[in-house]
Short mmCIF file of C-alpha atoms in Angstrom, two decimals:
data_model
loop_
_atom_site.label_atom_id
_atom_site.label_comp_id
_atom_site.label_asym_id
_atom_site.label_seq_id
_atom_site.Cartn_x
_atom_site.Cartn_y
_atom_site.Cartn_z
CA MET A 1 68.26 23.48 117.88
CA GLU A 2 70.07 20.22 118.17
CA ASP A 3 68.20 17.09 119.95
CA GLY A 4 69.10 16.37 123.55
CA LYS A 5 72.09 14.26 122.96
CA PRO A 6 75.08 15.02 125.31
CA GLY A 7 77.80 16.74 123.64
CA PRO A 8 81.28 15.34 123.10
CA LEU A 9 82.61 16.48 126.28
CA ALA A 10 79.75 15.11 128.50
CA GLY A 11 81.06 13.64 131.59
CA LEU A 12 84.02 16.34 132.15
CA ARG A 13 83.96 18.82 134.79
CA VAL A 14 85.45 22.06 134.59
CA VAL A 15 86.02 24.81 137.14
CA GLU A 16 86.27 28.25 135.70
CA MET A 17 87.83 30.80 138.11
CA GLY A 18 88.28 33.67 135.25
CA GLN A 19 86.80 36.76 134.51
CA LEU A 20 85.99 39.12 132.09
CA ILE A 21 86.90 37.56 128.39
CA ALA A 22 89.59 35.01 127.96
CA GLY A 23 88.96 32.48 130.55
CA PRO A 24 85.25 32.77 130.45
CA PHE A 25 85.18 32.40 126.40
CA CYS A 26 87.37 29.26 127.13
CA GLY A 27 84.84 27.97 129.65
CA GLN A 28 82.00 28.82 127.16
CA LEU A 29 83.69 26.70 124.27
CA LEU A 30 84.28 23.70 126.86
CA GLY A 31 80.62 24.28 128.21
CA ASP A 32 79.11 24.25 124.50
CA MET A 33 80.51 20.91 123.89
CA GLY A 34 78.88 19.54 126.86
CA ALA A 35 81.34 19.84 129.60
CA GLU A 36 79.88 20.75 133.13
CA VAL A 37 81.30 24.10 134.01
CA ILE A 38 81.18 25.48 137.48
CA LYS A 39 81.97 28.98 137.66
CA ILE A 40 83.39 30.36 140.66
CA GLU A 41 82.36 34.26 141.33
CA PRO A 42 83.53 36.48 144.10
CA PRO A 43 80.33 37.10 146.36
CA GLY A 44 78.51 40.40 145.62
CA LYS A 45 79.05 41.78 141.98
CA GLY A 46 80.48 38.60 140.55
CA ASP A 47 82.32 38.73 137.23
CA PRO A 48 82.62 42.04 135.98
CA MET A 49 81.30 40.79 132.48
CA ARG A 50 78.04 40.90 134.22
CA GLN A 51 78.15 44.61 133.53
CA TRP A 52 79.90 44.91 130.40
CA GLY A 53 78.46 45.73 127.18
CA ARG A 54 75.15 47.40 126.19
CA GLY A 55 71.77 47.74 128.24
CA GLU A 56 70.87 47.50 131.61
CA HIS A 57 71.54 43.86 131.69
CA SER A 58 74.46 42.57 130.11
CA LEU A 59 74.09 40.72 126.62
CA TRP A 60 77.40 39.69 126.08
CA TRP A 61 77.13 38.06 129.78
CA GLU A 62 74.43 35.92 128.16
CA VAL A 63 76.88 34.44 125.57
CA VAL A 64 80.08 34.01 127.29
CA SER A 65 78.33 32.55 130.41
CA ARG A 66 75.66 30.01 128.87
CA ASN A 67 75.99 26.44 129.85
CA LYS A 68 77.56 27.39 133.26
CA LYS A 69 76.74 27.02 136.93
CA SER A 70 77.68 29.98 139.34
CA VAL A 71 78.96 29.49 142.64
CA SER A 72 80.44 32.09 144.83
CA ALA A 73 83.67 31.88 146.84
CA ASN A 74 85.99 34.50 148.08
CA LEU A 75 89.30 33.46 146.92
CA ARG A 76 91.08 35.88 149.07
CA LEU A 77 89.96 34.31 152.27
CA PRO A 78 91.13 31.08 153.46
CA GLU A 79 87.65 29.32 153.81
CA GLY A 80 86.85 30.36 150.31
CA GLN A 81 90.05 28.99 148.98
CA ALA A 82 89.50 25.60 150.90
CA LEU A 83 86.15 25.58 148.85
CA ALA A 84 87.84 26.18 145.62
CA ARG A 85 90.39 23.27 146.41
CA ARG A 86 87.65 20.75 147.24
CA LEU A 87 85.82 21.83 143.79
CA ILE A 88 89.03 21.50 141.75
CA ALA A 89 89.56 18.24 143.50
CA ARG A 90 86.45 16.71 141.71
CA ALA A 91 87.42 18.44 138.59
CA ASP A 92 89.10 17.61 135.08
CA ILE A 93 89.74 21.13 134.20
CA LEU A 94 90.72 24.31 135.81
CA ILE A 95 90.75 27.45 134.05
CA GLU A 96 91.79 30.87 135.32
CA ASN A 97 92.89 34.05 133.85
CA PHE A 98 94.50 35.94 136.57
CA ARG A 99 97.82 37.76 136.41
CA PRO A 100 100.55 35.24 137.00
CA GLY A 101 101.35 34.62 140.85
CA THR A 102 97.56 35.26 141.82
CA LEU A 103 96.57 31.63 142.28
CA GLU A 104 99.72 31.13 144.21
CA GLY A 105 99.16 34.12 146.38
CA TRP A 106 95.65 32.44 147.17
CA ASN A 107 97.13 28.86 147.97
CA LEU A 108 96.21 27.57 144.87
CA ASP A 109 99.37 26.62 143.30
CA PRO A 110 98.79 24.64 140.26
CA ARG A 111 101.66 22.70 141.04
CA GLU A 112 100.62 21.88 144.40
CA LEU A 113 97.08 21.08 142.92
CA LEU A 114 98.60 18.48 140.49
CA GLU A 115 100.38 17.07 143.52
CA SER A 116 96.97 15.93 145.04
CA HIS A 117 95.43 15.64 141.78
CA PRO A 118 97.67 14.17 139.06
CA GLY A 119 95.18 13.90 136.41
CA LEU A 120 94.00 17.57 136.58
CA ILE A 121 94.72 19.94 133.52
CA VAL A 122 95.08 23.56 134.25
CA VAL A 123 94.55 26.31 131.79
CA ARG A 124 96.38 29.26 132.60
CA ILE A 125 95.50 32.36 130.12
CA SER A 126 97.46 35.73 130.57
CA GLY A 127 98.79 38.39 128.80
CA TYR A 128 102.42 37.48 128.51
CA GLY A 129 102.48 33.80 129.68
CA GLN A 130 103.69 32.40 132.75
CA THR A 131 107.46 32.61 132.40
CA GLY A 132 109.52 35.59 130.97
CA PRO A 133 110.48 39.10 131.99
CA TYR A 134 107.16 40.45 131.04
CA SER A 135 104.83 37.54 132.80
CA ARG A 136 103.93 39.97 135.93
CA ARG A 137 102.82 42.77 133.87
CA ALA A 138 99.15 43.60 133.67
CA GLY A 139 98.24 42.35 130.22
CA PHE A 140 94.79 42.93 128.44
CA GLY A 141 93.66 41.79 124.71
CA GLY A 142 94.43 45.38 123.04
CA ILE A 143 97.98 45.51 124.69
CA ALA A 144 98.48 41.74 123.33
CA GLU A 145 97.05 42.76 119.81
CA ALA A 146 99.82 45.29 119.69
CA MET A 147 102.47 43.38 120.90
CA GLY A 148 101.62 40.47 118.59
CA GLY A 149 101.59 42.36 115.48
CA TRP A 150 98.10 42.90 114.93
CA ARG A 151 97.51 46.37 115.84
CA TYR A 152 100.26 48.06 113.43
CA ILE A 153 98.66 46.44 110.42
CA VAL A 154 94.94 47.07 111.06
CA GLY A 155 93.70 50.52 109.50
CA GLU A 156 94.03 52.79 106.63
CA PRO A 157 97.50 53.69 105.91
CA ASP A 158 97.36 57.46 106.64
CA ARG A 159 95.79 56.98 110.25
CA PRO A 160 96.92 55.45 113.43
CA PRO A 161 96.67 51.93 113.94
CA SER A 162 93.04 50.94 114.54
CA ARG A 163 91.59 47.88 116.36
CA MET A 164 88.91 45.29 115.62
CA GLY A 165 85.58 45.85 117.03
CA ILE A 166 85.85 42.96 119.15
CA SER A 167 88.31 41.38 121.69
CA ILE A 168 90.18 39.42 119.24
CA GLY A 169 93.02 38.94 121.61
CA ASP A 170 91.43 37.50 124.17
CA THR A 171 89.15 35.09 122.34
CA LEU A 172 92.16 33.97 120.09
CA ALA A 173 93.95 33.09 123.59
CA ALA A 174 90.92 31.43 124.98
CA THR A 175 90.73 29.30 121.87
CA TYR A 176 94.32 28.13 121.79
CA GLY A 177 93.56 27.40 125.61
CA CYS A 178 90.71 25.22 124.73
CA ILE A 179 93.12 23.32 122.24
CA GLY A 180 95.48 22.91 124.87
CA ALA A 181 93.07 21.64 127.46
CA LEU A 182 91.70 19.15 124.83
CA SER A 183 95.17 17.96 123.70
CA ALA A 184 96.10 17.38 127.14
CA LEU A 185 93.22 15.50 127.94
CA HIS A 186 94.27 12.99 125.08
CA HIS A 187 97.68 12.93 126.75
CA ARG A 188 95.89 12.33 129.87
CA GLY A 189 93.87 9.41 128.51
CA LEU A 190 97.34 7.83 127.42
CA THR A 191 99.25 8.29 130.49
CA GLY A 192 96.75 9.37 133.37
CA ARG A 193 98.82 12.46 133.83
CA GLY A 194 97.49 16.13 133.88
CA GLN A 195 99.42 19.07 132.88
CA ILE A 196 99.35 23.01 132.73
CA VAL A 197 98.59 24.65 129.50
CA ASP A 198 99.98 28.12 129.26
CA SER A 199 98.13 30.38 126.71
CA ALA A 200 99.64 33.82 126.13
CA LEU A 201 97.41 36.39 124.69
CA TYR A 202 100.19 38.07 122.58
CA GLU A 203 101.35 34.53 121.24
CA ALA A 204 97.84 33.42 120.20
CA VAL A 205 97.92 37.00 118.20
CA LEU A 206 101.34 36.10 116.86
CA GLN A 207 100.22 32.71 115.90
CA VAL A 208 97.65 34.03 113.18
CA MET A 209 100.21 36.80 111.89
CA GLU A 210 100.72 34.39 108.88
CA SER A 211 104.08 35.44 106.94
CA LEU A 212 104.87 38.66 108.90
CA ILE A 213 108.13 37.34 110.79
CA PRO A 214 109.61 35.35 107.63
CA GLU A 215 109.08 38.47 105.42
CA TYR A 216 111.21 40.56 107.91
CA SER A 217 113.52 37.86 108.52
CA VAL A 218 113.97 36.95 104.94
CA ASP A 219 113.61 40.12 103.01
CA GLY A 220 113.43 42.85 105.57
CA PHE A 221 110.15 43.65 104.71
CA ILE A 222 107.63 45.16 107.32
CA ARG A 223 104.23 44.86 106.61
CA GLN A 224 102.14 48.02 106.48
CA ARG A 225 98.41 49.15 107.19
CA SER A 226 96.68 48.69 103.82
CA GLY A 227 92.96 49.47 104.72
CA SER A 228 90.29 47.19 103.37
CA THR A 229 92.88 45.36 100.86
CA LEU A 230 95.47 42.69 101.40
CA PRO A 231 98.67 43.85 99.91
CA ASN A 232 99.24 42.31 96.71
CA ILE A 233 96.35 40.16 96.89
CA ALA A 234 93.96 41.42 94.02
CA PRO A 235 91.33 41.92 93.37
CA SER A 236 90.05 41.52 96.81
CA ASN A 237 87.95 44.57 98.35
CA VAL A 238 84.97 45.74 99.08
CA TYR A 239 83.46 47.90 95.97
CA ARG A 240 80.55 50.23 96.22
CA CYS A 241 77.15 49.53 94.53
CA ALA A 242 74.72 51.63 93.61
CA ASP A 243 72.97 50.93 97.20
CA GLY A 244 75.73 49.76 99.43
CA GLU A 245 78.98 47.91 99.70
CA TYR A 246 80.05 44.37 98.19
CA LEU A 247 83.05 42.25 98.97
CA VAL A 248 84.71 40.49 95.84
CA ALA A 249 87.67 38.13 96.10
CA ALA A 250 88.82 36.83 92.89
CA ASN A 251 92.82 36.73 93.44
CA GLN A 252 93.27 33.33 91.66
CA ASP A 253 94.12 33.45 87.91
CA THR A 254 90.96 31.23 87.02
CA VAL A 255 88.55 32.98 89.40
CA PHE A 256 89.60 36.44 87.89
CA ALA A 257 88.90 35.37 84.43
CA ARG A 258 85.42 34.46 85.73
CA LEU A 259 84.99 37.99 86.90
CA CYS A 260 86.03 39.48 83.91
CA GLN A 261 83.49 37.53 81.86
CA ALA A 262 80.85 38.50 84.38
CA MET A 263 81.64 42.12 84.05
CA GLY A 264 81.73 41.65 80.11
CA ARG A 265 85.36 42.72 80.16
CA PRO A 266 86.95 39.18 79.13
CA GLU A 267 90.02 40.96 77.61
CA LEU A 268 90.98 42.16 81.31
CA ALA A 269 92.34 38.59 81.91
CA ARG A 270 94.71 38.71 79.03
CA ASP A 271 95.74 42.31 79.81
CA GLU A 272 99.78 41.90 81.03
CA ARG A 273 98.77 44.27 83.82
CA TYR A 274 96.52 41.86 85.13
CA ALA A 275 96.88 38.46 83.66
CA THR A 276 98.87 37.12 86.66
CA HIS A 277 98.54 37.04 90.22
CA VAL A 278 101.85 38.82 90.81
CA ALA A 279 100.82 41.55 88.16
CA ARG A 280 97.34 42.29 89.61
CA GLY A 281 99.23 42.94 93.01
CA ARG A 282 101.47 45.53 91.45
CA ASN A 283 98.39 47.17 89.82
CA GLN A 284 95.93 46.61 92.64
CA ARG A 285 94.67 50.23 93.01
CA GLU A 286 94.12 50.74 89.16
CA LEU A 287 92.23 47.27 89.16
CA ASP A 288 90.05 48.01 91.97
CA ALA A 289 89.14 51.41 90.00
CA VAL A 290 88.17 49.52 87.28
CA ILE A 291 86.00 46.96 89.38
CA GLU A 292 84.19 49.60 91.20
CA ALA A 293 83.40 51.84 88.11
CA TRP A 294 81.20 48.68 87.29
CA THR A 295 79.72 47.71 90.39
CA ARG A 296 78.75 51.40 91.07
CA THR A 297 76.50 51.18 88.08
CA ARG A 298 74.69 48.21 89.68
CA ARG A 299 72.46 47.18 92.76
CA ILE A 300 74.23 44.73 95.51
CA ASP A 301 71.37 41.97 94.44
CA GLU A 302 72.25 42.24 90.71
CA VAL A 303 76.09 42.33 91.40
CA GLU A 304 75.55 39.18 93.60
CA ALA A 305 73.23 37.22 91.04
CA ILE A 306 76.05 37.86 88.40
CA MET A 307 78.94 36.81 90.55
CA ILE A 308 76.96 33.48 91.71
CA GLU A 309 76.22 32.84 88.08
CA HIS A 310 79.87 32.78 87.15
CA GLY A 311 81.22 31.19 90.42
CA VAL A 312 83.33 34.24 91.87
CA PRO A 313 83.49 34.32 95.50
CA ALA A 314 81.68 37.26 96.83
CA GLY A 315 79.12 38.41 99.50
CA LYS A 316 77.18 41.29 101.28
CA ILE A 317 78.53 42.98 104.18
CA TYR A 318 76.47 41.54 106.94
CA ARG A 319 75.10 43.27 110.22
CA ALA A 320 72.79 41.62 112.94
CA PRO A 321 69.63 42.36 110.82
CA GLU A 322 70.75 40.50 107.72
CA MET A 323 72.24 37.24 109.48
CA LEU A 324 68.62 37.12 111.34
CA GLU A 325 67.04 37.32 107.84
CA ASP A 326 69.41 35.15 105.88
CA PRO A 327 68.04 31.80 104.74
CA HIS A 328 71.45 29.99 104.94
CA PHE A 329 71.86 31.19 108.86
CA ALA A 330 68.45 29.79 109.19
CA ALA A 331 69.23 26.48 107.26
CA ARG A 332 72.31 25.81 109.25
CA GLU A 333 70.81 26.99 112.85
CA ALA A 334 73.62 29.18 112.83
CA ILE A 335 71.55 31.54 115.31
CA VAL A 336 69.53 29.72 118.23
CA GLU A 337 67.06 30.99 120.20
CA VAL A 338 67.43 30.40 123.75
CA PRO A 339 64.51 30.24 126.43
CA HIS A 340 65.23 32.87 128.80
CA PRO A 341 63.60 33.95 132.30
CA ARG A 342 63.87 37.56 131.72
CA TRP A 343 63.14 38.23 128.32
CA GLY A 344 61.13 34.97 127.33
CA SER A 345 63.94 34.05 124.82
CA ILE A 346 66.91 35.61 123.41
CA LYS A 347 68.68 34.90 120.02
CA MET A 348 72.62 34.27 119.72
CA GLN A 349 75.05 32.18 117.83
CA ASN A 350 74.81 28.48 118.16
CA VAL A 351 77.59 26.29 118.95
CA PHE A 352 80.51 25.86 116.49
CA PRO A 353 81.93 23.67 114.95
CA LYS A 354 79.00 21.23 114.00
CA LEU A 355 79.75 17.48 114.96
CA SER A 356 77.50 14.75 113.21
CA GLU A 357 77.29 12.28 116.01
CA THR A 358 77.69 14.42 119.23
CA PRO A 359 76.80 18.10 118.67
CA GLY A 360 77.24 20.44 121.16
CA ARG A 361 74.16 22.98 122.21
CA VAL A 362 72.91 25.72 124.20
CA ARG A 363 71.27 23.69 127.20
CA SER A 364 71.02 26.58 129.40
CA PRO A 365 71.28 30.36 129.75
CA ALA A 366 73.59 32.03 131.98
CA PRO A 367 73.43 32.35 135.46
CA ARG A 368 71.02 35.08 136.65
CA PHE A 369 72.91 36.03 139.66
CA VAL A 370 76.23 35.18 141.65
CA GLY A 371 76.19 32.04 143.43
CA GLU A 372 72.93 31.10 141.69
CA HIS A 373 74.01 27.18 142.02
CA ASN A 374 75.54 27.41 145.48
CA GLU A 375 73.12 24.89 146.90
CA GLU A 376 73.10 22.63 144.28
CA ILE A 377 76.83 22.47 144.06
CA TYR A 378 77.97 22.85 147.68
CA GLN A 379 75.31 20.66 148.91
CA SER A 380 74.97 17.50 146.14
CA LEU A 381 78.70 17.60 145.00
CA LEU A 382 80.64 18.84 148.19
CA GLY A 383 77.99 17.45 150.57
CA LEU A 384 78.04 20.56 152.89
CA GLU A 385 74.75 20.88 155.17
CA PRO A 386 72.34 23.71 154.81
CA LYS A 387 73.68 25.25 158.05
CA ALA A 388 76.87 25.37 156.84
CA LEU A 389 76.16 27.23 153.75
CA ALA A 390 74.31 29.72 155.89
CA GLU A 391 77.29 30.23 158.08
CA LEU A 392 79.63 30.63 155.18
CA ALA A 393 77.14 33.28 153.55
CA ALA A 394 76.78 35.18 156.61
CA SER A 395 80.93 35.54 157.38
CA GLY A 396 81.15 36.84 153.43
CA VAL A 397 82.99 33.43 152.30
CA ILE A 398 80.03 32.92 149.57
#
């Protein structure tokens, strides 16, 4: 793990009012880089993410809520709303991912918050954005992936659209929300003024769809599902070896020539069917069959050694066991072991990207229970007396 230096966002305070994935992932990114993240959860069960995922205790929660402090507040009650406003008044950034209009209904309209706290940055993450005819619709990540174009092109051509095994729509929108917050921080440094960051899940997906829109607007081409290949990008596929599957990406002319040398078939690089990027794209299926005929006669380790020797981009298909055993993961500390009160320690992905002078780090595990830091935050930050806290707890406010 990194040393104890504060991260680049040390000194910033974030109030996170989101739940499930998008808002909390944005908070995770900011917390990983050193910001103090105070998560407001409803009293009782708290964020549903505490129950999501495998196992009796959510391991997903342990990742997305690391480096955070949990306080409880019932935002449906005026007293809970008042507590939230007091916390927000002492924060640099507010994150929320409720349906548009929810904050306004809780007397926490961001425009009003900015009037009393002009330097505040409000990150609002939602399915369709804060404006437009769909803005008030319920919008989860999968719906955004469908609307943004992702789902239609994922899967095998002869099957219905598939999905990734992770919540990519949510995490993309959260990442763009984080980018927006950091951009707004720079603007605030110049002007002293905060602003609202509007990150829509479907737009975050749309942003990474490469040339999908220009292809249609210029040529009328609608991209289709292509399974494990990229259309007209060859060779770039997963090839079966004698003991498993291996990914090879040699679509550039010079790299393809090295692959041909590696396979002992240098003549393929001069074959008119494969000599150019365009030609390989036209003959993609035939070329994949030629390469797989070679890989199937060899074990993965042998193929990998040959690819490395010839400078061909290629790699094994990793699962968690391979990640934990790989020397490159270990050398870069890509996986970190975090002390934990329940398991003794827990392994998870580290903080990325890596900064040379002020690296982020996992400073603390996820909060064990809802309101774990009520006393610390409400007493030390807001100055509430123990008796007042007890009364708030008894009345269901915290």
